[in-house]
Every structure is written in C-alpha cells, then in structure tokens.
XYZ file of C-alpha atoms in Angstrom:
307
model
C 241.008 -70.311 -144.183
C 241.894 -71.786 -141.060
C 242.389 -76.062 -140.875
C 239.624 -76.260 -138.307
C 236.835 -74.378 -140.699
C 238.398 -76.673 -143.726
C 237.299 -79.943 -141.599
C 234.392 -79.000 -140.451
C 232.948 -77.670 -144.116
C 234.361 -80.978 -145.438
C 232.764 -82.970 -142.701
C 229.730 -80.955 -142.530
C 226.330 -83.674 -142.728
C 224.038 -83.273 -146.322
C 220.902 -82.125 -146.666
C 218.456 -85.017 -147.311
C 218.169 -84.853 -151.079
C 221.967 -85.837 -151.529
C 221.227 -88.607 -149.878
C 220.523 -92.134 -151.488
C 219.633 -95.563 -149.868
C 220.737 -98.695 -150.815
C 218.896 -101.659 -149.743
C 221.200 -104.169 -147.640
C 218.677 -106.900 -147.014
C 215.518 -108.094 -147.062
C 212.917 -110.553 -147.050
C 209.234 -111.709 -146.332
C 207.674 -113.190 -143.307
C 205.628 -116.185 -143.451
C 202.188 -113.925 -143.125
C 203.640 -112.149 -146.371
C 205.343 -109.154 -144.438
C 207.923 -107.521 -146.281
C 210.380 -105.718 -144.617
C 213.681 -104.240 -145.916
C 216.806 -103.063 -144.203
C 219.078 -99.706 -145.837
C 221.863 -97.970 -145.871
C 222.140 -94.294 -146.702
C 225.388 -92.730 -149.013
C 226.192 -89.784 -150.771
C 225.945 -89.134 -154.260
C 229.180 -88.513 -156.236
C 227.314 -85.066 -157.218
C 226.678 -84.217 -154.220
C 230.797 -84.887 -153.290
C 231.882 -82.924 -156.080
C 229.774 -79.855 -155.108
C 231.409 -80.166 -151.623
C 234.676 -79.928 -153.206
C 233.920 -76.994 -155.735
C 232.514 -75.104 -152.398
C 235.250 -75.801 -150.671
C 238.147 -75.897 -152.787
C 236.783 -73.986 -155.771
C 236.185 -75.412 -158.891
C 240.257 -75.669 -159.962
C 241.015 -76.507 -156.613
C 240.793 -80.295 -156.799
C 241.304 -83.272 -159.071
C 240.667 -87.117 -159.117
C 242.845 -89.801 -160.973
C 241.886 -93.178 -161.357
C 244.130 -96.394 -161.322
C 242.654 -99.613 -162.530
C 243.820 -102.661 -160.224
C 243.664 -106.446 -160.815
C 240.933 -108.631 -158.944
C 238.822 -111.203 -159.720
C 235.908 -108.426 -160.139
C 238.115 -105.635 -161.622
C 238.055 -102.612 -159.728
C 239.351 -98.870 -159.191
C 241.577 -96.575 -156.596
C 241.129 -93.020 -156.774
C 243.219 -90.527 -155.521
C 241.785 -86.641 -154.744
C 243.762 -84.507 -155.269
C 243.335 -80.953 -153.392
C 245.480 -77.929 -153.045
C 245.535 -76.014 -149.738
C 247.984 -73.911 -147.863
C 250.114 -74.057 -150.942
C 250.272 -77.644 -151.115
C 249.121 -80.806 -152.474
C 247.718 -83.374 -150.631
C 245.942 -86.761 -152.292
C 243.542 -89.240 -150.775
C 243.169 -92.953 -151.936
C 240.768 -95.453 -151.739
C 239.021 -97.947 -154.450
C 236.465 -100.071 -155.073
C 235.614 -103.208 -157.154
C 233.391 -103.112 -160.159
C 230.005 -103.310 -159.071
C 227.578 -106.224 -160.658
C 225.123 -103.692 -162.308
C 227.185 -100.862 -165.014
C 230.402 -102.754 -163.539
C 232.812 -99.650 -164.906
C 230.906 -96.539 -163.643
C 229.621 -98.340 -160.063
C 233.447 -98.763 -159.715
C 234.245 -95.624 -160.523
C 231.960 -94.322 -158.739
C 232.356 -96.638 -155.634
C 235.779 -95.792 -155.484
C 235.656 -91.932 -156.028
C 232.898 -91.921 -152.164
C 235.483 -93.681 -150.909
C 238.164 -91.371 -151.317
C 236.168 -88.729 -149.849
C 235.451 -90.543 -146.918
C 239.456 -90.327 -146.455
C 238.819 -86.578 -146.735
C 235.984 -86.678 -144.171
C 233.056 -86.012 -146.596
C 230.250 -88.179 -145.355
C 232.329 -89.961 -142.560
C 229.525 -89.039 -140.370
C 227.227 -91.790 -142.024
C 229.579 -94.455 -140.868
C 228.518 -93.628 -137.478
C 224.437 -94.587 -137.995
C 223.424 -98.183 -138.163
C 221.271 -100.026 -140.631
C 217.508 -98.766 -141.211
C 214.584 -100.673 -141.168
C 212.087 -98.936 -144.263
C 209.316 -97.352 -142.718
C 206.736 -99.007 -145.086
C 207.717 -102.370 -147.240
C 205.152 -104.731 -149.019
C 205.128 -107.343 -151.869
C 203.969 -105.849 -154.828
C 203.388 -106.429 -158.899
C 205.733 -104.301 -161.237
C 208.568 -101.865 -161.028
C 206.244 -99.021 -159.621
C 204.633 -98.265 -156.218
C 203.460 -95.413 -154.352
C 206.082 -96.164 -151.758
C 208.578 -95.058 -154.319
C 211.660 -97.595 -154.310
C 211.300 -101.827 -155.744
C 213.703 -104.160 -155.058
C 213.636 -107.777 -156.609
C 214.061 -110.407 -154.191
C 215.821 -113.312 -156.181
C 215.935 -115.644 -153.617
C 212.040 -115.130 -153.031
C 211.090 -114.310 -156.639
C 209.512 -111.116 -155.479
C 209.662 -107.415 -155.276
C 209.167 -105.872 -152.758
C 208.019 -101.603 -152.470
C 209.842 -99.723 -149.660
C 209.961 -96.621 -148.655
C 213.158 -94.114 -147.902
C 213.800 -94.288 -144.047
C 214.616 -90.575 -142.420
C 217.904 -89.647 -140.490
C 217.984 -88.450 -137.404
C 218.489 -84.583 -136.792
C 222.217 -85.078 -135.762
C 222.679 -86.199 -139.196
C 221.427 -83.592 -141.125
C 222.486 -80.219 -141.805
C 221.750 -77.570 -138.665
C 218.943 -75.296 -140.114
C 220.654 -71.700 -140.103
C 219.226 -69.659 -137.238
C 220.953 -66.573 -137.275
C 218.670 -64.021 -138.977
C 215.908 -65.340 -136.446
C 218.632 -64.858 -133.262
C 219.355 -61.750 -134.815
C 215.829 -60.147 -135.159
C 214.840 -61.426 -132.162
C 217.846 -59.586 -130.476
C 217.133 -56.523 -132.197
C 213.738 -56.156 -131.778
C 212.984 -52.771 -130.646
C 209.677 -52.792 -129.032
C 207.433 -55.802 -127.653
C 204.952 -55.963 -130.392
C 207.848 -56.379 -132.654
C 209.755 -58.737 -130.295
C 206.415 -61.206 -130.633
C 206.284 -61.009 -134.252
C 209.738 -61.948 -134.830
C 209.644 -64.376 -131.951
C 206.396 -66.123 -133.658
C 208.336 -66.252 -136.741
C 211.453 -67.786 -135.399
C 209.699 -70.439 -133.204
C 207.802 -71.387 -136.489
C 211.266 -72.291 -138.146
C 212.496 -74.072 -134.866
C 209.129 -76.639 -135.405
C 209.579 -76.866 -138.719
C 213.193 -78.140 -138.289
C 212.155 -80.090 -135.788
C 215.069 -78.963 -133.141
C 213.807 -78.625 -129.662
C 217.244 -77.016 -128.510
C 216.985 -74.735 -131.181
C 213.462 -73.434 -129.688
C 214.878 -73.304 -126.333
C 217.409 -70.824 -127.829
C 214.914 -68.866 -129.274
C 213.098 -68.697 -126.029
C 216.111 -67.687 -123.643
C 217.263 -65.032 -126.674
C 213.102 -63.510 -126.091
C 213.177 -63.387 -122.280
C 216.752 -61.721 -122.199
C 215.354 -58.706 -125.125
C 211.842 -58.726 -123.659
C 213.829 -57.647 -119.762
C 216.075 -55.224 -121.789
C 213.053 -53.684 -123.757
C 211.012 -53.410 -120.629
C 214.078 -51.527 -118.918
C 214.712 -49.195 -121.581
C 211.207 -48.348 -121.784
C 210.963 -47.657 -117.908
C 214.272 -45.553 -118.607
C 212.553 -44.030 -121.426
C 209.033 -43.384 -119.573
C 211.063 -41.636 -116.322
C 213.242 -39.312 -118.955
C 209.843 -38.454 -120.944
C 207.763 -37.467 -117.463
C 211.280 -35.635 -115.958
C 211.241 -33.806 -118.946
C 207.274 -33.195 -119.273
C 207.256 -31.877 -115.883
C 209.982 -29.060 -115.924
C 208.350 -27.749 -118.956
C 205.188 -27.677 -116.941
C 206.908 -26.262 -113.877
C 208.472 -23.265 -115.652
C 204.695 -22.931 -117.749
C 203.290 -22.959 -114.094
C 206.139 -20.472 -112.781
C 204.400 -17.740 -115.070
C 200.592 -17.752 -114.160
C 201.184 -15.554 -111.256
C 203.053 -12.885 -113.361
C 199.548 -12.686 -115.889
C 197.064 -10.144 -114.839
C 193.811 -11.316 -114.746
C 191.819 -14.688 -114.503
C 190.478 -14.749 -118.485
C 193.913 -14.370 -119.884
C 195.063 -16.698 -116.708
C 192.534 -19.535 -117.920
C 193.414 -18.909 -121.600
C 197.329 -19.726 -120.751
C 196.393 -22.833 -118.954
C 194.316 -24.142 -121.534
C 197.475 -23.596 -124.511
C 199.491 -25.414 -122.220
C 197.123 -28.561 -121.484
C 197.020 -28.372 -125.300
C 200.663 -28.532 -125.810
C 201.136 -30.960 -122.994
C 198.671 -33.612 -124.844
C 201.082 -32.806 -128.020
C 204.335 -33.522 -126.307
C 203.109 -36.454 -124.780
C 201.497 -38.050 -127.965
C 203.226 -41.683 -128.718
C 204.733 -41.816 -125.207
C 203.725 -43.716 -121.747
C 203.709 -40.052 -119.913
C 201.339 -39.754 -117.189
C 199.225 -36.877 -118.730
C 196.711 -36.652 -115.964
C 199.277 -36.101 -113.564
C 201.211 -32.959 -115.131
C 197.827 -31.423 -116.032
C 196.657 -31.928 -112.522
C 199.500 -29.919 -111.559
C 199.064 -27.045 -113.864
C 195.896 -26.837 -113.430
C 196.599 -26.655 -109.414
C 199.291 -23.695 -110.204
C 196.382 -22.124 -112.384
C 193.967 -21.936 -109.368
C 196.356 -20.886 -107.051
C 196.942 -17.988 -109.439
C 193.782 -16.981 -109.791
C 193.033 -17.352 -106.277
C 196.032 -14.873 -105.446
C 194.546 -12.353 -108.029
C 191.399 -12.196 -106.779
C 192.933 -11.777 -102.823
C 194.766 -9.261 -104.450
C 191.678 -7.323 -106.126
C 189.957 -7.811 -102.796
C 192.746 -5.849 -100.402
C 193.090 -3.221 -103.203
C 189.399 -2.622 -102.847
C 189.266 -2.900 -99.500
C-alpha cells in the first residue's frame, strides 16, 4: 500500500461514537446559569481498531516505560511494521488524579498516536461550549453527562456538543454516484436520484447534494440522447419494413385480399412497435395510403379491361 493511502487511513476523522468529551471548565452565572466548556478525544478502543485496520492485528505493538515525576507517569512507544520495517512513536503522559495507573496509561498510549497522525485532526477544533448545561441534584440527568463543580459545590448536567462535518467521517457516496450514473431510463434515474439526495440530507453535506445533482443532469442529457438515437433507429427501421409491405399491394389481385394484407400488416406494425416511442400513426398512414393507391390502380385496371 502506497505511503499516501497509509496517512490518510491513519489520519482519517472518527465516526461520532469513538468520540468522548472531557469537560475543560465550567461554572455558574449569578442568575444560576450553568454552562460548561469540552474537549473531544478518542478512545484508546477506538485507536487500536485503527491500527488492527490498518496494520492488521500482528502488525503493531505498544511498550510502556514508567518515568519519574512528581505525579508518576508513562511514555509509550508504537510500534508498527511497514515496508519491511520498523518504525516506533513516543509520547507519555502523567498519571491522571482519578485510576492514576490506567488514565496514564491510557493518556500516554492517545498520545503516541497523535505522533502517528490518528486523531491529529482534533487538535485543529477549539473548545465547545455544551449545547444544554444546568445545576442539577444527583449523578443522573436527561442531558446525559454530570460534572461536580468543587469550587461551587455543585453539579452541573451537560450535554455532548456535535462536531462539525469536516470533522467527521465523509459518508460513502459511491453506490449512490454509481446508480445514478447507471441508470438506464428516466423513471429509474428519479428513483435512484430520490434515494441518493435522501442520504446527502441525512449526512447533512450540501456539496455532496450538489454532486448528486450535476451526476443527474449529465445521465438525464445522455438518457434523453440515447433515447432520441434509439426512437430514430426504431422508426428507420419500422418504416422500411412498411415500405417493402407497401411495395407488394400492387402485385395482389383484387381489393378483398388487398384490404386483408393491409390489415395483417397494421397488426404487425402495432406488434413491432409495442414498448417503443415509434410514431405508429404515421407508418400506418402510409400503408394505408399505398393500400388505396392499390386498389385504386385495380379498379382503373378492371375499368379499361372492360371498356
């Protein structure tokens, strides 16, 4: 695998639910408005998936290395093979106040990805102000995260703030592009199109609609095309079968068996033309003018003989 297709599956953003928020600050105004500020991160699980899909499963390693600070703390190296060669990535972490061993572990471990570009791309957004916060009684809210306040002696109910587009993963299009580009016909170019445009609202991506829409008007002009193509070839072909049906009512000798001949043909003409945009009306109006012109010669022809 190429080193550009390597960064960019490293680097790629996570989906929402691999994403956790940590609260960074927060407080109460003097009305008793809470409000909390956030910071999103990655899960370790979610970094060690992106390594097994990546690297495979025996494609990678961490080591730890304990260091000496007032806190305690941890560097970890990952370890990855690629090309044929090892390459590790360091970074560490103090112990963390709360499970002081696994949060620096753990601590340390994200920031070793980070080296590797995994989640580097949440570096780039700035702190988040909660959508909803209030003071509240207990460990449980309908907002669904509590923080304790120390310095105010409260908690305080917040709830998860949402990343912009940008930072999450890019919805995969491509079986919408591709049945919109080959549709076949314009009821099924709508479908599909309804379908796709459906997705593009549901992720919430604009450009992506836009796409969707240029893709549509480019197949709608090439169905329209081929069906003109297709319409022209059907009535080229309708009409030399009628001509060469038409050639032959002069040659039958009299007007019932004239008449019967004409009527076989209209018959078959209404077959051949069944599921296609042939002018009908058109070819018939032309047999049946060759019809009449053949009975009309007959019956000039019994007259002189008569005569």
């Amino acid at each position: 695998m190429a080193e550009k297709n390597i960064d960019q599956l490293l680097q790629a953003p996570f989906p929402a639910c691999d994403i956790e928020w940590k609260p960074q600050t927060s407080g109460v105004t003097n009305d008793n408005r809470a409000w909390v500020l956030a910071v999103p991160y990655i899960t370790n699980r979610a970094i060690q998936k992106r390594l097994d899909d990546v690297f495979g499963v025996m494609g990678w390693e961490n080591n730890y290395r304990e260091v000496a600070s007032k806190k305690g703390g941890f560097l970890c190296g990952i370890k990855i093979n690629h090309d044929d060669k090892e390459v590790t990535k360091w970074d560490g972490a103090e112990c963390t106040d709360i499970e002081p061993l696994k949060g620096g572990i753990s601590n340390s471990m994200k920031r070793a990805a980070v080296q590797l570009g995994i989640g580097r791309y949440l570096y780039d957004l700035p702190e988040f102000w909660a959508p909803k916060a209030e003071v509240c009684q207990g460990r449980n809210h309908p907002l669904g995260n509590v923080l304790t306040n120390k310095k105010l002696g409260k908690n305080i109910a917040w709830q998860t703030p949402e990343l912009p587009n940008w930072a999450l993963p890019k919805a995969d299009a491509t079986p919408y592009e591709d049945a919109i580009i080959n549709a076949t016909d314009a009821a099924g170019l709508r479908r599909v199109y309804s379908e796709a445009t459906r997705f593009a609202a549901i992720n919430q991506d604009k450009k992506l609609h836009d796409e969707f829409k240029g893709l549509m008007l480019q197949r709608a002009e090439e169905i329209k095309q081929a069906a003109a193509q297709t319409v022209e070839e059907d009535t080229n072909k309708a009409k030399a079968w009628a001509n060469k049906q038409a050639g032959a009512y002069s040659l039958i000798p009299n007007e019932a068996s004239i008449r019967q001949a004409n009527k076989a043909h209209l018959d078959a003409l209404r077959t051949m033309c069944e599921g296609t945009y042939v002018n009908q009306e058109v070819i018939a109006t032309h047999l049946n003018k060759h019809m009449q012109q053949a009975i009309d010669a007959l019956a000039a022809k019994n007259q002189h003989q008569e005569a």
